[in-house]
Coordinates of C-alpha atoms in Angstrom, one line a residue:
Chain H
M3 CA -164.1 -146.4 -133.7
L4 CA -160.9 -148.0 -134.5
V5 CA -160.7 -151.9 -134.1
L6 CA -157.9 -154.2 -134.9
N7 CA -158.7 -157.8 -135.3
N8 CA -155.9 -160.1 -134.7
I9 CA -153.7 -158.8 -137.4
E10 CA -150.6 -159.9 -138.7
V11 CA -148.0 -157.8 -140.6
I12 CA -145.2 -159.4 -142.8
Y13 CA -142.4 -157.3 -144.3
S14 CA -140.8 -158.3 -147.6
N15 CA -142.7 -161.7 -147.3
V16 CA -140.6 -163.1 -144.7
I17 CA -140.4 -161.1 -141.8
L18 CA -143.4 -161.6 -139.4
V19 CA -143.6 -158.4 -137.0
L20 CA -146.9 -158.3 -135.7
K21 CA -148.3 -161.6 -134.8
G22 CA -152.1 -161.3 -133.9
V23 CA -152.3 -157.7 -132.8
S24 CA -155.9 -156.3 -131.5
F25 CA -157.3 -153.7 -129.8
E26 CA -159.6 -151.0 -129.9
V27 CA -159.7 -146.8 -129.8
R28 CA -163.0 -146.0 -128.9
D29 CA -164.3 -142.6 -130.3
G30 CA -163.3 -139.8 -128.2
Q31 CA -160.8 -141.5 -126.3
I32 CA -157.0 -141.2 -126.0
S33 CA -155.0 -144.6 -126.2
S34 CA -151.5 -145.1 -125.5
L35 CA -149.5 -148.0 -127.1
L36 CA -146.7 -148.0 -124.8
G37 CA -143.5 -150.6 -125.3
A38 CA -140.1 -151.1 -125.9
N39 CA -137.9 -150.5 -129.3
G40 CA -138.8 -152.9 -132.0
A41 CA -141.5 -153.8 -129.9
G42 CA -144.3 -153.5 -133.7
K43 CA -145.5 -150.1 -132.1
T44 CA -144.8 -147.8 -135.2
T45 CA -145.5 -151.0 -137.5
T46 CA -148.9 -151.0 -135.8
L47 CA -149.7 -147.1 -136.8
K48 CA -148.3 -147.8 -140.1
A49 CA -150.8 -150.5 -140.8
I50 CA -153.6 -148.6 -139.7
S51 CA -152.7 -145.6 -141.8
G52 CA -151.6 -147.6 -144.9
L53 CA -148.1 -146.4 -144.8
L54 CA -146.6 -150.0 -144.7
K55 CA -147.4 -150.5 -148.4
S56 CA -144.7 -148.2 -149.3
E57 CA -142.4 -150.0 -147.2
L58 CA -143.0 -153.6 -148.5
G59 CA -145.1 -154.4 -145.5
E60 CA -148.4 -155.9 -145.6
V61 CA -151.1 -156.8 -143.3
S62 CA -151.1 -160.4 -143.9
D63 CA -154.1 -161.8 -141.7
G64 CA -156.9 -160.5 -139.7
N65 CA -158.5 -156.8 -140.7
I66 CA -158.8 -153.3 -139.5
E67 CA -162.3 -151.5 -139.3
W68 CA -162.9 -147.8 -138.8
D69 CA -166.7 -147.1 -138.0
G70 CA -167.8 -150.6 -139.5
K71 CA -165.6 -150.2 -142.6
R72 CA -162.1 -152.4 -143.7
I73 CA -159.4 -150.1 -144.2
D74 CA -156.4 -152.3 -144.1
R75 CA -156.4 -152.6 -148.2
M76 CA -156.5 -148.9 -148.4
G77 CA -154.0 -146.8 -149.6
P78 CA -152.6 -143.8 -147.3
D79 CA -154.6 -141.1 -148.9
G80 CA -158.0 -143.4 -148.9
V81 CA -157.3 -143.5 -145.3
V82 CA -156.6 -140.2 -144.6
K83 CA -160.1 -139.4 -146.4
M84 CA -161.7 -141.8 -144.1
G85 CA -160.8 -139.2 -141.1
I86 CA -157.5 -141.0 -139.8
A87 CA -154.4 -138.6 -139.5
Q88 CA -150.7 -140.1 -138.9
V89 CA -148.0 -137.8 -137.1
M90 CA -144.9 -139.8 -138.3
E91 CA -142.2 -140.3 -136.1
G92 CA -139.0 -137.7 -135.8
R93 CA -140.7 -134.6 -136.8
R94 CA -141.2 -135.0 -140.8
V95 CA -141.9 -131.3 -141.9
F96 CA -141.7 -130.3 -145.2
Q97 CA -138.5 -128.3 -144.7
H98 CA -138.6 -125.7 -147.3
L99 CA -141.6 -124.6 -147.2
T100 CA -142.8 -122.0 -144.4
M101 CA -144.5 -123.4 -141.4
E102 CA -147.8 -121.7 -142.4
E103 CA -148.0 -123.6 -145.9
N104 CA -146.8 -126.8 -144.0
L105 CA -149.9 -126.3 -142.0
K106 CA -151.9 -125.5 -144.9
V107 CA -151.0 -128.1 -147.1
G108 CA -152.1 -130.6 -144.3
A109 CA -155.5 -129.2 -145.5
H110 CA -155.2 -130.2 -149.3
L111 CA -158.0 -132.6 -149.0
R112 CA -160.6 -130.4 -147.5
K113 CA -163.0 -128.7 -149.7
D114 CA -164.4 -125.9 -147.0
S115 CA -161.8 -123.4 -147.5
M116 CA -163.8 -121.0 -145.0
N117 CA -163.4 -123.5 -142.1
V118 CA -159.4 -123.9 -142.9
K119 CA -159.1 -120.4 -142.2
K120 CA -160.8 -121.0 -138.8
D121 CA -159.0 -124.5 -137.9
L122 CA -155.8 -122.5 -138.8
D123 CA -156.8 -120.2 -135.9
M124 CA -157.4 -123.0 -133.7
V125 CA -153.9 -124.5 -134.3
Y126 CA -152.6 -121.0 -133.8
D127 CA -154.6 -120.9 -130.5
L128 CA -153.3 -123.7 -129.5
F129 CA -149.5 -123.1 -130.0
P130 CA -149.2 -119.4 -129.9
K131 CA -145.7 -119.6 -130.4
L132 CA -146.3 -120.9 -134.2
K133 CA -148.0 -117.7 -134.8
E134 CA -145.2 -115.7 -134.7
L135 CA -143.2 -118.2 -136.9
H136 CA -145.8 -118.4 -139.7
N137 CA -143.3 -116.8 -142.1
R138 CA -140.2 -119.0 -141.2
I139 CA -138.9 -121.7 -143.3
S140 CA -139.6 -124.8 -141.5
G141 CA -136.5 -126.7 -141.7
Y142 CA -134.5 -124.1 -139.4
L143 CA -137.5 -124.3 -136.5
S144 CA -136.5 -125.9 -133.2
G145 CA -137.4 -129.6 -132.4
G146 CA -140.1 -128.4 -130.3
E147 CA -141.7 -126.1 -132.6
Q148 CA -141.7 -128.5 -135.6
Q149 CA -143.1 -131.2 -133.5
M150 CA -145.8 -128.8 -132.6
M151 CA -146.1 -127.7 -136.3
V152 CA -146.8 -131.4 -137.7
L153 CA -149.2 -132.0 -135.1
G154 CA -150.9 -129.2 -136.0
R155 CA -150.7 -130.1 -139.6
A156 CA -152.6 -133.1 -138.9
L157 CA -155.3 -131.3 -137.2
M158 CA -155.6 -129.2 -140.3
A159 CA -157.1 -132.4 -141.9
K160 CA -159.8 -132.1 -139.5
P161 CA -159.2 -136.1 -138.5
K162 CA -161.8 -138.1 -136.1
L163 CA -158.5 -139.8 -135.0
V164 CA -155.0 -138.8 -134.9
L165 CA -152.3 -141.5 -134.6
L166 CA -149.4 -139.6 -132.8
D167 CA -145.7 -141.7 -133.1
E168 CA -143.6 -140.6 -130.5
P169 CA -144.4 -136.9 -130.3
S170 CA -141.5 -136.7 -127.1
L171 CA -138.6 -138.1 -129.1
G172 CA -135.7 -135.8 -128.4
L173 CA -137.6 -133.0 -126.8
A174 CA -137.1 -131.3 -123.5
P175 CA -139.6 -132.4 -120.8
I176 CA -141.3 -128.8 -120.6
I177 CA -142.2 -129.2 -123.9
V178 CA -143.4 -132.8 -124.1
T179 CA -145.7 -131.4 -121.3
E180 CA -146.8 -128.5 -123.4
I181 CA -147.5 -131.0 -126.4
F182 CA -149.4 -133.6 -124.6
S183 CA -151.6 -130.9 -122.8
A184 CA -152.2 -129.6 -126.5
V185 CA -153.3 -133.1 -127.0
K186 CA -155.8 -133.3 -124.0
K187 CA -157.0 -130.2 -125.3
I188 CA -157.8 -131.2 -128.7
N189 CA -159.3 -134.1 -127.2
V190 CA -161.7 -132.2 -125.0
E191 CA -162.8 -129.5 -127.3
E192 CA -162.9 -131.5 -130.6
K193 CA -163.6 -134.6 -129.4
T194 CA -161.0 -136.0 -131.6
S195 CA -159.7 -139.5 -130.7
F196 CA -156.0 -140.2 -130.2
L197 CA -153.8 -142.9 -130.3
I198 CA -150.1 -142.2 -129.0
V199 CA -147.1 -144.6 -129.3
E200 CA -144.6 -143.6 -126.8
Q201 CA -141.2 -144.6 -125.1
N202 CA -142.2 -142.0 -122.2
A203 CA -144.6 -144.4 -120.8
R204 CA -145.0 -142.0 -117.8
A205 CA -145.9 -139.0 -120.1
A206 CA -148.5 -141.1 -121.9
L207 CA -150.3 -142.8 -119.3
R208 CA -150.9 -139.3 -117.6
V209 CA -153.2 -138.1 -120.6
A210 CA -154.1 -141.3 -121.9
G211 CA -157.4 -142.9 -120.9
F212 CA -156.6 -146.5 -121.4
G213 CA -153.3 -148.4 -122.3
Y214 CA -152.2 -151.1 -124.4
V215 CA -148.5 -152.6 -124.0
M216 CA -146.7 -154.1 -126.9
D217 CA -143.9 -156.5 -126.6
N218 CA -142.3 -158.9 -129.5
G219 CA -145.3 -158.0 -132.0
R220 CA -148.0 -158.9 -129.3
I221 CA -150.2 -157.0 -126.9
V222 CA -149.3 -158.0 -123.7
L223 CA -150.8 -156.2 -121.2
Y224 CA -153.8 -153.4 -121.1
G225 CA -155.7 -151.8 -119.0
E226 CA -157.3 -148.3 -117.8
S227 CA -154.2 -146.0 -117.4
E228 CA -154.7 -145.7 -113.6
K229 CA -154.5 -149.3 -113.2
L230 CA -151.3 -149.7 -115.3
V231 CA -149.5 -147.1 -113.6
D232 CA -149.9 -149.2 -110.5
N233 CA -148.9 -152.1 -112.5
E234 CA -145.3 -153.5 -110.7
D235 CA -144.3 -154.7 -114.4
I236 CA -145.1 -151.4 -115.8
R237 CA -143.5 -149.4 -112.9
E238 CA -140.2 -151.8 -113.3
F239 CA -140.0 -151.8 -117.0
Y240 CA -141.1 -148.6 -118.1
M241 CA -140.8 -146.3 -115.6
G242 CA -137.8 -147.3 -113.9
L243 CA -139.3 -147.6 -110.5
G244 CA -138.7 -150.3 -107.7
D245 CA -141.5 -151.9 -105.9
L246 CA -141.8 -149.1 -103.5
G247 CA -142.4 -146.6 -105.6
Q248 CA -138.8 -145.0 -105.7
R249 CA -136.4 -144.1 -108.4
K250 CA -134.7 -147.6 -109.2
S251 CA -131.1 -148.0 -107.7
Y252 CA -129.1 -149.6 -110.1
R253 CA -126.6 -150.6 -107.2
E254 CA -128.8 -153.6 -106.2
V255 CA -127.0 -156.2 -107.5
K256 CA -130.1 -158.6 -108.1
H257 CA -132.2 -156.3 -110.1
Y258 CA -131.7 -158.1 -113.4
K259 CA -133.5 -161.5 -111.5
R260 CA -137.0 -159.7 -112.1
R261 CA -138.6 -161.1 -115.2
K262 CA -141.5 -160.3 -117.3
R263 CA -144.0 -162.0 -116.6
W264 CA -145.2 -162.6 -119.8
L265 CA -144.0 -164.4 -122.7
G266 CA -143.5 -162.2 -125.9
Chain Z
M10 CA -120.9 -100.2 -178.6
D11 CA -123.9 -101.2 -181.5
T12 CA -122.3 -104.8 -181.8
F13 CA -122.4 -105.1 -178.1
L14 CA -126.2 -103.7 -177.5
Q15 CA -127.1 -106.2 -180.5
L16 CA -125.6 -109.2 -178.8
V17 CA -127.1 -108.4 -175.5
V18 CA -130.4 -108.0 -177.2
T19 CA -130.0 -111.5 -179.1
G20 CA -128.6 -113.5 -176.3
L21 CA -131.5 -112.3 -173.8
A22 CA -134.0 -113.8 -176.4
V23 CA -131.9 -117.2 -177.1
G24 CA -131.6 -116.9 -173.3
A25 CA -135.4 -116.8 -172.4
T26 CA -136.1 -119.6 -174.9
Y27 CA -133.5 -121.9 -172.9
G28 CA -135.1 -121.0 -170.1
L29 CA -138.5 -122.1 -170.9
I30 CA -136.9 -125.5 -171.7
A31 CA -135.4 -125.6 -168.9
L32 CA -138.5 -125.2 -167.1
G33 CA -139.4 -128.7 -168.0
F34 CA -136.5 -130.0 -166.1
V35 CA -137.3 -128.3 -163.3
L36 CA -140.8 -129.1 -163.1
I37 CA -140.3 -132.8 -162.8
Y38 CA -137.3 -132.4 -160.6
K39 CA -139.3 -130.5 -158.4
A40 CA -142.0 -132.7 -158.0
S41 CA -139.9 -136.1 -157.7
G42 CA -136.3 -135.2 -157.4
V43 CA -135.6 -137.2 -160.8
L44 CA -133.8 -135.4 -163.4
N45 CA -135.6 -136.5 -166.9
L46 CA -133.0 -136.6 -169.6
A47 CA -135.7 -137.5 -172.2
Q48 CA -136.6 -133.7 -172.2
G49 CA -135.5 -132.9 -175.8
E50 CA -137.7 -136.0 -176.9
L51 CA -140.6 -134.4 -175.4
M52 CA -139.7 -131.2 -177.2
M53 CA -139.5 -132.8 -180.3
F54 CA -142.6 -134.7 -179.9
G55 CA -144.6 -131.6 -179.3
A56 CA -142.8 -129.9 -181.9
Y57 CA -143.7 -132.6 -184.7
I58 CA -147.6 -133.0 -183.2
C59 CA -147.8 -129.3 -183.8
F60 CA -146.2 -130.1 -187.3
V61 CA -148.7 -133.0 -188.4
F62 CA -151.6 -130.9 -187.4
S63 CA -150.6 -127.4 -189.1
V64 CA -148.9 -128.8 -192.1
Q65 CA -150.4 -132.5 -192.7
A66 CA -153.6 -131.7 -191.5
N67 CA -154.0 -128.0 -192.6
I68 CA -155.0 -126.5 -189.6
P69 CA -154.3 -122.7 -189.2
F70 CA -150.8 -122.5 -186.8
Y71 CA -152.4 -121.1 -184.1
A72 CA -155.1 -123.5 -183.8
A73 CA -152.6 -126.3 -184.4
V74 CA -150.6 -124.9 -181.2
A75 CA -154.1 -125.0 -179.1
L76 CA -154.6 -128.6 -180.5
T77 CA -151.0 -129.8 -179.6
L78 CA -151.4 -128.5 -176.2
P79 CA -153.6 -131.2 -174.8
V80 CA -152.3 -133.9 -176.3
A81 CA -148.8 -133.0 -175.2
L82 CA -150.7 -133.4 -172.0
L83 CA -151.8 -136.5 -172.6
I84 CA -148.4 -137.9 -173.8
G85 CA -146.7 -136.7 -170.7
A86 CA -149.6 -138.6 -168.1
V87 CA -149.3 -141.8 -170.7
I88 CA -145.3 -141.8 -169.9
E89 CA -145.9 -141.4 -166.5
R90 CA -148.3 -144.2 -166.1
F91 CA -146.6 -146.7 -168.2
F92 CA -142.9 -146.1 -167.0
L93 CA -142.7 -144.1 -164.1
R94 CA -145.2 -145.3 -162.2
Y95 CA -143.5 -148.3 -161.5
M96 CA -140.1 -146.7 -160.5
I97 CA -141.9 -145.2 -157.0
G98 CA -139.6 -146.1 -154.4
Q99 CA -136.8 -147.2 -156.3
P100 CA -133.2 -145.8 -156.5
L101 CA -132.5 -142.4 -158.2
I102 CA -129.9 -143.9 -160.6
S103 CA -132.7 -146.5 -161.9
V104 CA -135.2 -143.9 -162.5
I105 CA -132.4 -141.9 -164.5
M106 CA -131.8 -144.9 -166.4
M107 CA -135.6 -145.1 -167.2
T108 CA -135.4 -141.7 -168.3
I109 CA -132.4 -142.4 -170.7
G110 CA -134.2 -145.6 -172.0
L111 CA -137.4 -143.4 -172.9
M112 CA -135.3 -140.8 -174.7
I113 CA -133.9 -143.6 -177.1
L114 CA -137.1 -145.4 -177.4
M115 CA -138.9 -142.0 -178.3
R116 CA -136.1 -141.2 -180.9
G117 CA -136.8 -144.3 -182.6
I118 CA -140.8 -143.8 -182.6
A119 CA -140.1 -140.3 -184.0
T120 CA -138.0 -141.5 -186.6
W121 CA -139.9 -144.3 -187.5
I122 CA -143.3 -142.1 -187.7
W123 CA -141.6 -139.2 -189.6
G124 CA -138.5 -140.4 -191.1
T125 CA -135.2 -138.7 -190.9
E126 CA -135.6 -135.8 -193.2
P127 CA -136.2 -132.4 -192.2
K128 CA -139.5 -130.4 -191.7
V129 CA -140.2 -126.8 -191.7
Y130 CA -143.4 -125.1 -190.3
P131 CA -144.9 -122.9 -192.3
Q132 CA -143.8 -119.2 -192.0
V133 CA -145.1 -118.6 -188.7
F134 CA -143.4 -115.0 -187.6
P135 CA -143.0 -112.4 -189.7
Q136 CA -139.5 -112.1 -191.6
E137 CA -138.4 -109.0 -191.4
S138 CA -137.0 -107.8 -187.8
M139 CA -137.9 -104.7 -185.8
S140 CA -135.4 -102.2 -184.7
I141 CA -135.1 -100.2 -181.8
G142 CA -132.5 -97.3 -182.2
S143 CA -129.4 -99.1 -183.7
V144 CA -130.7 -102.8 -182.5
N145 CA -132.3 -105.3 -184.7
I146 CA -134.2 -107.8 -183.2
S147 CA -136.1 -110.4 -185.3
Y148 CA -140.0 -110.9 -184.2
E149 CA -138.9 -114.6 -184.1
Y150 CA -136.8 -114.2 -181.0
L151 CA -139.1 -111.4 -179.7
W152 CA -142.1 -114.0 -179.6
A153 CA -139.9 -116.9 -178.1
A154 CA -138.7 -114.5 -175.0
G155 CA -142.3 -113.2 -174.4
L156 CA -143.8 -116.9 -174.2
S157 CA -141.2 -117.7 -171.9
I158 CA -141.4 -115.1 -169.8
F159 CA -145.4 -115.6 -169.8
F160 CA -144.6 -119.3 -168.9
V161 CA -142.4 -118.6 -166.2
L162 CA -144.9 -116.5 -164.3
I163 CA -147.7 -118.8 -164.8
Y164 CA -145.4 -121.4 -163.4
I165 CA -144.3 -119.2 -160.0
I166 CA -147.9 -118.5 -159.7
F167 CA -148.9 -121.9 -159.7
F168 CA -146.3 -123.3 -157.3
R169 CA -146.6 -120.3 -155.2
F170 CA -150.3 -119.8 -154.7
T171 CA -152.5 -123.1 -155.6
K172 CA -153.0 -125.7 -153.7
S173 CA -151.7 -128.2 -156.2
G174 CA -148.3 -126.4 -156.6
L175 CA -148.2 -126.7 -152.7
V176 CA -148.8 -130.2 -152.8
M177 CA -146.3 -130.8 -155.4
R178 CA -143.6 -128.9 -153.3
A179 CA -144.2 -130.8 -150.3
T180 CA -144.2 -134.1 -152.0
S181 CA -140.6 -132.8 -153.2
D182 CA -139.3 -132.3 -149.7
D183 CA -140.7 -135.7 -148.1
E184 CA -142.3 -138.6 -150.1
H185 CA -143.3 -140.6 -146.9
A186 CA -144.5 -137.3 -144.9
A187 CA -146.6 -136.5 -148.0
L188 CA -148.0 -139.9 -147.9
S189 CA -148.8 -139.6 -144.4
I190 CA -151.0 -136.6 -144.9
G191 CA -153.1 -138.1 -147.4
I192 CA -151.3 -136.8 -150.7
S193 CA -151.6 -139.2 -153.7
I194 CA -147.9 -139.5 -155.1
K195 CA -149.2 -141.2 -158.1
K196 CA -151.3 -138.2 -158.9
V197 CA -148.9 -135.6 -158.6
L198 CA -146.0 -137.5 -160.4
S199 CA -148.5 -137.5 -163.5
Q200 CA -149.6 -133.8 -162.9
S201 CA -145.6 -132.7 -162.7
W202 CA -145.1 -135.1 -166.3
A203 CA -147.9 -133.7 -167.8
I204 CA -147.3 -130.2 -167.4
A205 CA -143.5 -131.0 -168.2
A206 CA -144.7 -132.5 -171.4
L207 CA -146.9 -129.4 -172.3
T208 CA -143.9 -126.9 -171.5
A209 CA -141.6 -129.3 -173.7
A210 CA -144.3 -129.0 -176.4
V211 CA -144.3 -124.9 -176.4
G212 CA -140.1 -124.9 -176.2
G213 CA -140.4 -127.5 -179.2
I214 CA -142.7 -125.3 -181.1
I215 CA -140.7 -122.3 -180.6
I216 CA -137.2 -124.0 -181.4
G217 CA -139.0 -125.8 -184.8
A218 CA -140.6 -122.4 -185.9
L219 CA -136.9 -121.0 -185.2
V220 CA -134.5 -123.4 -186.8
G221 CA -137.1 -126.4 -188.4
L222 CA -137.6 -129.9 -187.1
D223 CA -135.6 -132.9 -187.8
T224 CA -135.1 -136.4 -185.7
T225 CA -131.1 -136.5 -185.0
S226 CA -130.3 -132.9 -184.2
F227 CA -133.2 -131.4 -182.7
P228 CA -133.2 -133.5 -179.4
Q229 CA -129.8 -132.1 -178.7
Y230 CA -131.6 -129.0 -177.5
G231 CA -132.5 -130.7 -174.7
L232 CA -129.4 -131.6 -173.4
K233 CA -127.9 -128.3 -174.4
V234 CA -130.0 -126.6 -171.9
L235 CA -128.9 -129.0 -169.0
P236 CA -126.2 -126.5 -168.4
V237 CA -128.8 -123.6 -167.9
V238 CA -130.7 -126.2 -165.3
L239 CA -127.7 -126.8 -163.3
L240 CA -126.7 -123.0 -163.2
G241 CA -130.0 -121.8 -162.2
G242 CA -130.7 -124.5 -159.7
L243 CA -132.5 -127.7 -160.4
D244 CA -135.3 -126.7 -158.5
S245 CA -135.7 -123.0 -159.0
I246 CA -138.1 -121.6 -161.5
P247 CA -136.8 -117.9 -161.7
G248 CA -133.2 -119.9 -161.5
A249 CA -134.3 -121.7 -164.9
I250 CA -135.1 -118.5 -166.6
I251 CA -132.1 -116.8 -165.1
G252 CA -129.7 -119.5 -166.0
G253 CA -130.9 -119.4 -169.4
I254 CA -130.5 -115.7 -169.8
L255 CA -127.1 -115.9 -168.7
I256 CA -126.2 -118.8 -171.0
G257 CA -127.7 -117.0 -174.1
L258 CA -125.6 -113.8 -172.8
T259 CA -122.2 -116.2 -172.6
E260 CA -122.9 -117.8 -176.1
N261 CA -123.5 -114.9 -177.9
L262 CA -120.6 -112.0 -176.4
V263 CA -118.1 -114.5 -175.8
P264 CA -117.3 -115.5 -179.6
E265 CA -117.4 -111.4 -180.2
Y266 CA -115.1 -110.7 -177.6
L267 CA -112.9 -113.6 -176.7
G268 CA -113.1 -115.1 -179.9
F269 CA -109.1 -114.9 -180.4
L270 CA -108.8 -118.2 -178.1
G271 CA -110.0 -119.8 -181.0
G272 CA -113.1 -121.2 -182.9
G273 CA -115.7 -123.0 -181.2
M274 CA -116.1 -120.9 -178.1
E275 CA -119.7 -120.5 -177.8
E276 CA -120.0 -123.9 -177.1
L277 CA -117.5 -124.3 -174.4
A278 CA -118.1 -121.1 -172.7
P279 CA -121.4 -122.0 -171.4
Y280 CA -120.2 -125.3 -169.8
I281 CA -116.9 -123.1 -168.2
L282 CA -119.2 -120.7 -166.8
V283 CA -121.3 -123.7 -165.0
L284 CA -118.1 -125.3 -163.6
I285 CA -117.3 -122.4 -162.0
V286 CA -120.8 -121.4 -160.5
L287 CA -121.3 -125.1 -159.0
I288 CA -117.8 -124.7 -157.6
V289 CA -119.2 -121.7 -155.5
R290 CA -122.6 -122.6 -155.0
P291 CA -123.1 -126.5 -155.4
H292 CA -126.9 -126.2 -155.6
G293 CA -126.6 -123.7 -158.0
L294 CA -127.4 -120.1 -158.2
F295 CA -131.0 -120.1 -157.0
G296 CA -131.1 -123.9 -155.8
L297 CA -132.5 -124.8 -152.4
K298 CA -130.2 -125.9 -149.9
R299 CA -130.6 -129.3 -148.2
I300 CA -131.4 -127.7 -144.7
E301 CA -129.3 -130.0 -142.4
R302 CA -129.7 -129.0 -138.5
I303 CA -127.0 -130.1 -135.8

């Protein structure tokens, strides 16, 4: 189980980005972290994975625990060894490596090379398209193929928890559906937990059991996904739906009068 | 015709040696995207350490070479640990300035320890040369070429088929993504500097055996090889060796056939060749293109 206790993150010693964030991701659960641009979602993921340190950020208060051990002081390689893999935003592929090399390098920390082969087949089963492309230079693949590949690359490390940052970014809706159903499948079959950061609240809440909403560096709302989907604020601000569930009409003059009920 | 063949054979042999030295540049560039201008100084250190073992400690030459290799690995790792480690994430130009600083520092240290007067290895390769038909080739160059090709093959296998090689290539593609899958950048950098220093030492010993040692002109070989690296492509191992051979051939053939243009053409010709290639192929003959999707 991953637990964040009241963490604060400061960039360059001056910019306070997270102002006391607490939440947990239980084993085997898919949780989603929603919110607008600049709410602090990606920073939260980087605080967990240890990538903050390479960007002059630090967890200045609070702590992060994974299965009872503190991980907020660890470097990213230590965190990956503990079983937490991050899929960064924007499909960071190793562009001059082939598809298969990209997947294999994901397993570089593992010693059990027999099982690595099995997991490679598991990823190919999950995304059959990748198998046909295994010899292609990954920089030339399409956005959807790259997103599947980086998700596969993270899975090759056999993680217990995957931090998935904006998997839907810039992709066609049909690809987004495919990726989220793969996430669901892995979650059910391998018992892998996921923490998904998304702007596409609708897609995220469909697969996630639990959701947290961030605004301005704080968690402002949380609950089970079914409840969040029905929440008026969520519908209004993150799904673009009006009171009655229809698509919001921006012709209504007064729509801006409604304000977020929380104070960020 | 005989002259031509002779020049081609010499060009090939010299070129292979250039290729080996160029490999040192390529290794560091491939792992960290940094052009190490102190490569010539690394070569010099390797050559001098071998001199210490073989002449001052009076150890047989091949044993001395074998002893030099681990020392060279260590020197590379130490340089990374105490200098380059602090440059992770800094702008590229600062890192390159750092390598220039290293270059001057190492030259100073070498002069301080070993003085300025030239040194020579004991006779390593047989003096006479081998003849195939009408072409003569000295054993020195034959050895140099053989060793270079051997090392290139090792490196190609290393980068293509081993896990560490794959990890290094991944790191040079995207450092942040490498961090995110748990690659330790420090370890990769340290390994690549160690291996580059080892390669430089081998190159240095070969050059030392061919022309002798001194602290002023010797390091120039590092910079002399720069056109080789640019020609082949900064991140291509086969590129280094092919670039080396092309430059070796140019240096040997041009003075003979274009000598009427004036003296010193062998110095100038490689650079002209590089200029032309870079205009047509900005990443060198075999360098990786930056992939841009629109």
